[in-house]
PDB file of C-alpha atoms in Angstrom:
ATOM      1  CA  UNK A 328      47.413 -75.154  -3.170  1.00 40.00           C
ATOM      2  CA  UNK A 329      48.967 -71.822  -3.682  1.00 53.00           C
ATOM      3  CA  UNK A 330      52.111 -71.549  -6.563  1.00 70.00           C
ATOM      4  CA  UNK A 331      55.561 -70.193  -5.098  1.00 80.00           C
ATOM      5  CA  UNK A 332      56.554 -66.851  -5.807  1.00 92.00           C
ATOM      6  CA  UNK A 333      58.236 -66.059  -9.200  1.00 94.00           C
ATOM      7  CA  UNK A 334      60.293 -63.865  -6.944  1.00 96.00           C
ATOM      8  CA  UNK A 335      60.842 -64.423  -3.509  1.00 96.00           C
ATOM      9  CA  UNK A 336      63.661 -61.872  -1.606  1.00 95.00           C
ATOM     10  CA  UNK A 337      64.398 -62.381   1.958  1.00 96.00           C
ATOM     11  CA  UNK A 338      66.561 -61.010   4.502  1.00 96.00           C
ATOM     12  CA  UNK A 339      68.657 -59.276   1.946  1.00 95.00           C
ATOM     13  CA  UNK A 340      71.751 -57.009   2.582  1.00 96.00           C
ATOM     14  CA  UNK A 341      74.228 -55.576   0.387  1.00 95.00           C
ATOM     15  CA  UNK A 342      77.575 -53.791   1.852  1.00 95.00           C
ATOM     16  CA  UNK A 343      80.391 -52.622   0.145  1.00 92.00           C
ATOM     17  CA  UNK A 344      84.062 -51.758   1.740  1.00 90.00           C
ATOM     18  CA  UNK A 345      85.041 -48.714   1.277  1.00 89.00           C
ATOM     19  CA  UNK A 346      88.013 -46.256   2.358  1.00 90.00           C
ATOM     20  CA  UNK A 347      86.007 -44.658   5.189  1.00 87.00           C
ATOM     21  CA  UNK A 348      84.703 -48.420   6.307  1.00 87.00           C
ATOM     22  CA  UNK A 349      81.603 -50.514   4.996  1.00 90.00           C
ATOM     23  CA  UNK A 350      78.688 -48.795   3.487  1.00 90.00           C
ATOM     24  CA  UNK A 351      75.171 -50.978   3.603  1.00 93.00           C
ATOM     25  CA  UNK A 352      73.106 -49.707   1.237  1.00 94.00           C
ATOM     26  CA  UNK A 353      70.476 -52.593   1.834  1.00 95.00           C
ATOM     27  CA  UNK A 354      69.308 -53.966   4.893  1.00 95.00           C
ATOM     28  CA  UNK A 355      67.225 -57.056   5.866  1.00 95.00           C
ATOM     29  CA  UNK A 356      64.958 -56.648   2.849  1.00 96.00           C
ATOM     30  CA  UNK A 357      62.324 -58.992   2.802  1.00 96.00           C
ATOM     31  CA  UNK A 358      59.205 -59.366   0.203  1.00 96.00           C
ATOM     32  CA  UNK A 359      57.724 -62.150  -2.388  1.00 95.00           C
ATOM     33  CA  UNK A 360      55.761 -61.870  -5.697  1.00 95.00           C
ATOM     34  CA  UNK A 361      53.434 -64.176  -6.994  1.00 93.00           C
ATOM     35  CA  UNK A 362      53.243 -64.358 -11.100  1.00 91.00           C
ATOM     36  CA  UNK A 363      51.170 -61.776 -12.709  1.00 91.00           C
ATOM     37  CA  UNK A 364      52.238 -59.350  -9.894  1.00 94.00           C
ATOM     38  CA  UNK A 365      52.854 -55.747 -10.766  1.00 95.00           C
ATOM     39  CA  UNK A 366      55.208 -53.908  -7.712  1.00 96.00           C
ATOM     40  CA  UNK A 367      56.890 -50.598  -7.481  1.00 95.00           C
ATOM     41  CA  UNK A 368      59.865 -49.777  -5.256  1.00 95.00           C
ATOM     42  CA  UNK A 369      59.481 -46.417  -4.462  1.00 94.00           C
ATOM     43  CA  UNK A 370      61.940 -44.025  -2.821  1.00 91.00           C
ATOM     44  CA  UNK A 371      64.175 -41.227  -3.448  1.00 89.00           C
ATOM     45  CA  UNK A 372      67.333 -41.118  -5.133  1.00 87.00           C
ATOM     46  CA  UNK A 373      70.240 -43.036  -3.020  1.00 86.00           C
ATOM     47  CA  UNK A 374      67.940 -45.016  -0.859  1.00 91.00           C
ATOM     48  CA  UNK A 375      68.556 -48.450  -2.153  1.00 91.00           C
ATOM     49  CA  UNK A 376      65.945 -48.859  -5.241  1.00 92.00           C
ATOM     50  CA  UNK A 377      68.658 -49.685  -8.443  1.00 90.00           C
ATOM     51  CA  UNK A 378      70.630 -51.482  -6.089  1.00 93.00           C
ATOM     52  CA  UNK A 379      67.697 -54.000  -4.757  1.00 94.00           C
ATOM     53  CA  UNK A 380      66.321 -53.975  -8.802  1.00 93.00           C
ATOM     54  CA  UNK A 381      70.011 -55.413  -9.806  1.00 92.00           C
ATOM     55  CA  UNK A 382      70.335 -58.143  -6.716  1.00 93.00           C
ATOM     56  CA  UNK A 383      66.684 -59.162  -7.642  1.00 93.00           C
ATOM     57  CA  UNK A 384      67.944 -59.232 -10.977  1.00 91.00           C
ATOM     58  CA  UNK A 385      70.748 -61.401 -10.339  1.00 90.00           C
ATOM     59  CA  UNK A 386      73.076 -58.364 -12.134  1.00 90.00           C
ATOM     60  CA  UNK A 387      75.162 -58.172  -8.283  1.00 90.00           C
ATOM     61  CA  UNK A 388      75.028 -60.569  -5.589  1.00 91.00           C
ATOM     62  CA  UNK A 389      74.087 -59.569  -2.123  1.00 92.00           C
ATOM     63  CA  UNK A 390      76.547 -59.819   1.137  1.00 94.00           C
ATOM     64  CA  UNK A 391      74.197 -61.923   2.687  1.00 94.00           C
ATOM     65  CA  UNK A 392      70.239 -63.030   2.189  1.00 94.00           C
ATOM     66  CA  UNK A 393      68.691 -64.818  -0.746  1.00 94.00           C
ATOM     67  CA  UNK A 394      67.086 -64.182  -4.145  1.00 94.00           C
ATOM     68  CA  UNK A 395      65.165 -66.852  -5.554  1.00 95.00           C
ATOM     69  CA  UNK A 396      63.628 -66.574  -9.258  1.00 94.00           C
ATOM     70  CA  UNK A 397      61.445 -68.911 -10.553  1.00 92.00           C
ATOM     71  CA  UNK A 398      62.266 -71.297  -8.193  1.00 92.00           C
ATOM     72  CA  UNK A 399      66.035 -70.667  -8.883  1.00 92.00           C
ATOM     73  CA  UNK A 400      68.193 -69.385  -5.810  1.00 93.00           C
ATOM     74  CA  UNK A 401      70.485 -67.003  -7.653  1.00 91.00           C
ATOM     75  CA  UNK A 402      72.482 -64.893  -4.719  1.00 78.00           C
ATOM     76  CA  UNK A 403      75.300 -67.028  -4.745  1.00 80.00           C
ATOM     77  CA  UNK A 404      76.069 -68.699  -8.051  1.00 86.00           C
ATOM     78  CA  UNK A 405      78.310 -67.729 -11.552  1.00 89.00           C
ATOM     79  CA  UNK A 406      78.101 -65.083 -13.444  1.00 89.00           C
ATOM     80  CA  UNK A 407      77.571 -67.202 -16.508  1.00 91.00           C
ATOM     81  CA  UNK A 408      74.631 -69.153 -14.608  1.00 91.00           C
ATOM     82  CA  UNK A 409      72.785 -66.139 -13.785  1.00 90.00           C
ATOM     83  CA  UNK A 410      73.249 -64.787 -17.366  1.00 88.00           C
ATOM     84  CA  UNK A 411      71.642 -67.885 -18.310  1.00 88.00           C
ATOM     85  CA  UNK A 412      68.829 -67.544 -16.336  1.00 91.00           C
ATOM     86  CA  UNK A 413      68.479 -63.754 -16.926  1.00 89.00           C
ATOM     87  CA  UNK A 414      68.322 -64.558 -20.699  1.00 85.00           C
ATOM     88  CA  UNK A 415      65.525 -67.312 -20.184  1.00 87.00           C
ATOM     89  CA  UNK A 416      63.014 -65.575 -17.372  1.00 92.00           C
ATOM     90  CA  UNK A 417      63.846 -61.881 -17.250  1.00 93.00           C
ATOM     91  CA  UNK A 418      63.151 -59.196 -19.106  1.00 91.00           C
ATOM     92  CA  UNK A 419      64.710 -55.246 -18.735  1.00 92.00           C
ATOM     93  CA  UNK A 420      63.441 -51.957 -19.197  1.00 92.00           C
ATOM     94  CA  UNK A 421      65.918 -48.920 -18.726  1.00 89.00           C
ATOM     95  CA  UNK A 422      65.874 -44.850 -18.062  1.00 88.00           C
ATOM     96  CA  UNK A 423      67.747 -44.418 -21.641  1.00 90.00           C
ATOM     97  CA  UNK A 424      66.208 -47.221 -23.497  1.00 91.00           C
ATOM     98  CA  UNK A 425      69.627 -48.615 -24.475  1.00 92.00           C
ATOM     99  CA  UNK A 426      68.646 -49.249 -28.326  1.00 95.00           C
ATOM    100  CA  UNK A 427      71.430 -50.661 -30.652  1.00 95.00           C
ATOM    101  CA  UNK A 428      71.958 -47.371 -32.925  1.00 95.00           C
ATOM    102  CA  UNK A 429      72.695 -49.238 -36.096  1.00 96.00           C
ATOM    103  CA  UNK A 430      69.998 -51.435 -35.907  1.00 96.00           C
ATOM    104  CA  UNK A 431      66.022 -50.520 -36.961  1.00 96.00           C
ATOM    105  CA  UNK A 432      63.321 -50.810 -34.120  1.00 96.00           C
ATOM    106  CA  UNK A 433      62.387 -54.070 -35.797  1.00 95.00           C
ATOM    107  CA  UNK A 434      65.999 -55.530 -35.520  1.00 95.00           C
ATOM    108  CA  UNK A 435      66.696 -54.248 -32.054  1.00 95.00           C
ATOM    109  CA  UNK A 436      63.246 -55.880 -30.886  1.00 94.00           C
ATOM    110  CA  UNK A 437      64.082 -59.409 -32.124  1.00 93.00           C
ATOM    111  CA  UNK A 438      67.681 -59.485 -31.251  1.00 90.00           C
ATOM    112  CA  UNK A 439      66.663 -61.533 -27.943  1.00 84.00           C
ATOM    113  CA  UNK A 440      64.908 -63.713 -29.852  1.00 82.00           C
ATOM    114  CA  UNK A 441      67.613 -63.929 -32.852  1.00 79.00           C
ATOM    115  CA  UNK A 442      70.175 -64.478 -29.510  1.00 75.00           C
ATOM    116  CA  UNK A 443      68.123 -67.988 -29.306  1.00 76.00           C
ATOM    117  CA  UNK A 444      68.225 -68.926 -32.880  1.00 73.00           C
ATOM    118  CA  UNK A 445      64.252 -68.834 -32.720  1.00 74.00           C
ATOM    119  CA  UNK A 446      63.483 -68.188 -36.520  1.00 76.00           C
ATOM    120  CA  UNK A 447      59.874 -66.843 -35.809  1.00 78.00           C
ATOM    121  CA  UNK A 448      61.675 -63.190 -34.344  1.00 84.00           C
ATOM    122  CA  UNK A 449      60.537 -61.362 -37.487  1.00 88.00           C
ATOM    123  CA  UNK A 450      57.155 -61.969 -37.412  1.00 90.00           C
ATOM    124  CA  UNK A 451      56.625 -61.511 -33.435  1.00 91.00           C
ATOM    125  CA  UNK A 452      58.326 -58.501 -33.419  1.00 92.00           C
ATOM    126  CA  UNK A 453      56.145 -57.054 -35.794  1.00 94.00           C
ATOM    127  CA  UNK A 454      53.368 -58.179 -34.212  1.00 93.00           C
ATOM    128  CA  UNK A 455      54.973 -55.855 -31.073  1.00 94.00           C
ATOM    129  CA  UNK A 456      55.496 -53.450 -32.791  1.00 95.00           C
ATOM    130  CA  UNK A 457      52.452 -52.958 -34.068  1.00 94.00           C
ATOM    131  CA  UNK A 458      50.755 -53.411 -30.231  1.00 92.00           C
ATOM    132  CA  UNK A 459      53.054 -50.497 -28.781  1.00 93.00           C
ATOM    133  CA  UNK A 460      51.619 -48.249 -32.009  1.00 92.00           C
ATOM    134  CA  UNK A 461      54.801 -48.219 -34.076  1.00 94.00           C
ATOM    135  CA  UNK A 462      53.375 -49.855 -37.113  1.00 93.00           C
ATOM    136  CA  UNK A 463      54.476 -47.451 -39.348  1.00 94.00           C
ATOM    137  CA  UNK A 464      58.284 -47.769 -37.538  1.00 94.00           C
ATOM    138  CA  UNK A 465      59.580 -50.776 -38.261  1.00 96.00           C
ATOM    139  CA  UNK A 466      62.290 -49.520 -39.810  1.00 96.00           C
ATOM    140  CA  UNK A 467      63.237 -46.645 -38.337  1.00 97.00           C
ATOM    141  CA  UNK A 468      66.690 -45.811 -36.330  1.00 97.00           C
ATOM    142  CA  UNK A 469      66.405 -44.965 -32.843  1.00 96.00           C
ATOM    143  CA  UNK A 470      67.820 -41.201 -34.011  1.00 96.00           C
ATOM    144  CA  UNK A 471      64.390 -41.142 -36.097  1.00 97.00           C
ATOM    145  CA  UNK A 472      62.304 -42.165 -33.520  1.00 96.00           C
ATOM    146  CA  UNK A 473      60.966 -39.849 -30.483  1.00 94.00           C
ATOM    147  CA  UNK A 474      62.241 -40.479 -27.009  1.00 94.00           C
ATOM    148  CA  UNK A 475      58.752 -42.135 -26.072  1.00 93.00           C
ATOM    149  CA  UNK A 476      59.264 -43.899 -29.374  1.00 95.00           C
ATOM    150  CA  UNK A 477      62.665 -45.319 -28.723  1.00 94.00           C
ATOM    151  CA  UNK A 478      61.246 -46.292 -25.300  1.00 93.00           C
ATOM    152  CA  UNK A 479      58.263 -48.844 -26.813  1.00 93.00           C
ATOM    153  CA  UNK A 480      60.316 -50.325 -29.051  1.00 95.00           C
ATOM    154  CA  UNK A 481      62.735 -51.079 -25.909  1.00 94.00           C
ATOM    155  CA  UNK A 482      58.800 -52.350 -23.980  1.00 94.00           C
ATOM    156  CA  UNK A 483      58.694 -54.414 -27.154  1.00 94.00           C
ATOM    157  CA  UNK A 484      62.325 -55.939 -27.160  1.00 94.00           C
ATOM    158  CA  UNK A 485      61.690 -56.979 -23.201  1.00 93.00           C
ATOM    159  CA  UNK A 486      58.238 -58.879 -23.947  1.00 92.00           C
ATOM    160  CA  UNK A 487      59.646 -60.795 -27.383  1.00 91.00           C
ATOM    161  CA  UNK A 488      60.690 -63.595 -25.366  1.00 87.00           C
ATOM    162  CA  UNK A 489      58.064 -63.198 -22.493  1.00 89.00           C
ATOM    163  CA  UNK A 490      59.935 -63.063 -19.795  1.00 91.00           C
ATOM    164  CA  UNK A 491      58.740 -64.495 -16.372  1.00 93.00           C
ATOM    165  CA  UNK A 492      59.912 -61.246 -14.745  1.00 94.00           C
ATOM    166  CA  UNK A 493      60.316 -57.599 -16.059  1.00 94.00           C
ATOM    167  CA  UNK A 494      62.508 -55.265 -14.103  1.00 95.00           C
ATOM    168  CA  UNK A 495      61.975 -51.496 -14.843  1.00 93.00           C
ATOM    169  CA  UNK A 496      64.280 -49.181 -13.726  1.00 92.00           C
ATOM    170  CA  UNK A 497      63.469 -45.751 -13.937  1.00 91.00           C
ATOM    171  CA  UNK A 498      61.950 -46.820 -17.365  1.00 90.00           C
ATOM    172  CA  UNK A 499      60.071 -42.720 -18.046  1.00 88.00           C
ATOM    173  CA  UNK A 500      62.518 -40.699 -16.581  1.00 87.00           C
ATOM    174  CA  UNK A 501      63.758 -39.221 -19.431  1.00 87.00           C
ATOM    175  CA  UNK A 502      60.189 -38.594 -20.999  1.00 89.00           C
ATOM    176  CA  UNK A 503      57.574 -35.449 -20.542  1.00 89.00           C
ATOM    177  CA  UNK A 504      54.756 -36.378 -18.364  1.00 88.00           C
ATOM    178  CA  UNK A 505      51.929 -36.843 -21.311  1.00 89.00           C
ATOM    179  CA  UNK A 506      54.600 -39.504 -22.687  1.00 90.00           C
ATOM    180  CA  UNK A 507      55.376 -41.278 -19.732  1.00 90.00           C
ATOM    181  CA  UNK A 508      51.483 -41.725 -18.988  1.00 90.00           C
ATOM    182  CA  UNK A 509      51.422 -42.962 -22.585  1.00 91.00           C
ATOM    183  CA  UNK A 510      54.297 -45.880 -21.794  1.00 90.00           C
ATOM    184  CA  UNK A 511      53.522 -46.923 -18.790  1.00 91.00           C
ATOM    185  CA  UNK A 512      49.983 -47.949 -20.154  1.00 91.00           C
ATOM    186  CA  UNK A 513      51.119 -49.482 -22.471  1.00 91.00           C
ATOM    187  CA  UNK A 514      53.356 -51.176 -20.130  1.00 90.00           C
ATOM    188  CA  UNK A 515      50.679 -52.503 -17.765  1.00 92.00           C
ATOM    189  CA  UNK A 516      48.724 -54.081 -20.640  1.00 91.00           C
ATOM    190  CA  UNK A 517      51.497 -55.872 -22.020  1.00 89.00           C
ATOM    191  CA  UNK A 518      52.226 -57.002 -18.435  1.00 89.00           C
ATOM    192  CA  UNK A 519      49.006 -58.328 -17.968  1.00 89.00           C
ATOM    193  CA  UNK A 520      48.453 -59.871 -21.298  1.00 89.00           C
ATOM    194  CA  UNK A 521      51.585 -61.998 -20.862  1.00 89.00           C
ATOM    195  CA  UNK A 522      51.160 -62.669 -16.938  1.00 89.00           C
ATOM    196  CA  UNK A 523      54.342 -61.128 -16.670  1.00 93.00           C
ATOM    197  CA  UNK A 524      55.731 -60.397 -12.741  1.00 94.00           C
ATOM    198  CA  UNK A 525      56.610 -56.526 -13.192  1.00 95.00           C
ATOM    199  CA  UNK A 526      58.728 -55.162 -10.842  1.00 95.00           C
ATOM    200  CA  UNK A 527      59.043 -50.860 -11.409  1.00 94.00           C
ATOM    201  CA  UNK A 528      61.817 -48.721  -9.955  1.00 93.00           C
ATOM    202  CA  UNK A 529      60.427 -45.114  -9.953  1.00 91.00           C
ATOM    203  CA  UNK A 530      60.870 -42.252  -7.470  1.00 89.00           C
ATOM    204  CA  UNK A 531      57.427 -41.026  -8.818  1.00 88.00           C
ATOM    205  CA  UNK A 532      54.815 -41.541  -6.490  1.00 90.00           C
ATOM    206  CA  UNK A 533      52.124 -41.106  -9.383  1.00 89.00           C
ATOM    207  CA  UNK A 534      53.824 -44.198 -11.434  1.00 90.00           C
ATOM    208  CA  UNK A 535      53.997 -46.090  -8.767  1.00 92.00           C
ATOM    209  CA  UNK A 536      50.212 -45.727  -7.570  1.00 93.00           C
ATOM    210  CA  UNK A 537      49.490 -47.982 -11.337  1.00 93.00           C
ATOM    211  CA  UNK A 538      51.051 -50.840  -9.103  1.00 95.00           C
ATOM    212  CA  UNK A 539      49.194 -53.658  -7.035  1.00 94.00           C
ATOM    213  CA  UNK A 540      51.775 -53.066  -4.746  1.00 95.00           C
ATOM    214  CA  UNK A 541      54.362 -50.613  -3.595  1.00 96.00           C
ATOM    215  CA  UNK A 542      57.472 -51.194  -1.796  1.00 95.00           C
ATOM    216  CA  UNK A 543      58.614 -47.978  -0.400  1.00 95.00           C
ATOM    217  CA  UNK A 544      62.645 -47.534   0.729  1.00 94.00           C
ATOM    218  CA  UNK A 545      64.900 -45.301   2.894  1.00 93.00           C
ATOM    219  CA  UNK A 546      68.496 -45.140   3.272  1.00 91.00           C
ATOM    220  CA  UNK A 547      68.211 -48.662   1.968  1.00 92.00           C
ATOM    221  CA  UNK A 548      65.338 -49.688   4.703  1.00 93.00           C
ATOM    222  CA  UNK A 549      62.233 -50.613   4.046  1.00 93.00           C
ATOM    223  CA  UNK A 550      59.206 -48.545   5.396  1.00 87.00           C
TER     224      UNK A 550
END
C-alpha cells in the first residue's frame, strides 16, 4: 500500500485581471510528490516557476485547481489556516536569505522554533549550525557573515522545525558558482537526512540536474 503524496497539485491555473484583460500565468498544472522527494521546476524567468512555488506553498491561491499538502487541501481556505499549516509542515528557502539583521545566526535559526514556545531551540540550532559548518558563527550578524554564510544559516532556520516540505526559490542566485555548489550540497543532505519533500525553483539547468525530478515550465505550461 503506497502513502499519498506530501504534495499533490492538479489541474492548477492562476489568472489575474488586468487593464489589458486576464493574464494566466499558470495553466492546467498537474504533478504529485511522494515524501523524501527532491524536484526542481525549471524554466526561465516569467514562465510561471515563483508563481507555482507560492500556490504550492499556500502563499496565493489559484483561480481554479487544487493543492493538497500533507493531506490538507489548501487552494481555497483562510489566510490564517494556511499560515497555520505553513508554520507546522513547510519550510522556506529564499534568493536573499531574508535574515533578521539584529539578530545572531544562532537567534535567527531558532526563531521558528522560539515561535512554538519549544524550549529545546538553543541547543538544536547549534547542533545546525554546526552541520552547515558555521560552528565558529553562532554569534555572528548576518553583516559579518559571507553571502554563502548568511545563506546556511537561512538552510538551518528552514530544517529547525523539520518541515514536511521545503520550498526553495531561487535559493543560490545571489552566490558565485563555487558557493552555490557548496549550499546546495549541503542542502541535499539535510534533505535527505530529515526525509524532507524538497521542492527547488532554479532557472539553472546544472542545479536542477541534483534533483530526482525536474519539472520544466513555459509561459506558465508545462513541457
Amino acid at each position: 500500500m503506497t502513502s499519498a503524496p506530501v504534495l499533490d497539485i492538479q489541474q492548477l491555473t492562476k489568472t489575474y485581471r488586468t487593464a489589458a484583460g486576464d493574464l494566466t500565468v499558470l495553466k492546467n498544472i498537474s504533478f504529485s510528490l511522494p515524501e523524501g522527494a527532491t524536484c526542481a521546476i525549471l524554466g526561465p524567468s516569467g514562465s510561471g516557476k515563483t508563481t507555482l512555488l507560492g500556490l504550492c506553498a499556500g502563499l496565493d491561491q489559484p483561480t481554479s485547481g487544487s493543492v493538497v499538502l500533507n493531506g490538507i487541501s489548501i487552494g481555497h481556505i483562510s489566510e490564517d489556516e494556511r499560515a497555520r499549516i505553513r508554520n507546522q509542515y513547510v519550510g522556506f528557502v529564499f534568493q536573499n536569505f531574508q535574515l533578521i539583521a539584529t539578530l545572531t545566526a544562532i537567534e535567527n535559526v531558532t526563531v521558528p522554533m522560539e515561535l512554538r514556545g519549544d524550549r529545546g531551540a538553543g541547543r538544536a540550532g547549534r547542533e545546525l549550525l554546526d552541520r552547515v559548518g558555521l560552528a565558529n558563527r553562532h554569534d555572528h550578524y548576518p553583516a559579518q557573515l559571507s553571502g554563502g554564510e548568511q545563506q546556511r544559516v537561512a538552510l538551518a532556520r528552514a530544517f529547525i522545525n523539520r518541515p514536511k516540505i521545503l520550498f526553495a526559490d531561487e535559493p543560490t542566485g545571489n552566490l558565485d558558482a563555487e558557493t552555490s555548489k557548496g549550499v546546495i550540497e549541503i542542502m541535499m543532505e539535510l534533505n535527505r537526512s530529515a526525509g524532507t519533500v524538497l521542492v527547488l525553483v532554479t532557472h539553472d539547468s546544472d542545479v536542477a540536474a541534483v534533483t530526482e525530478r525536474t519539472i520544466r515550465l513555459r509561459n506558465g505550461e508545462m513541457l
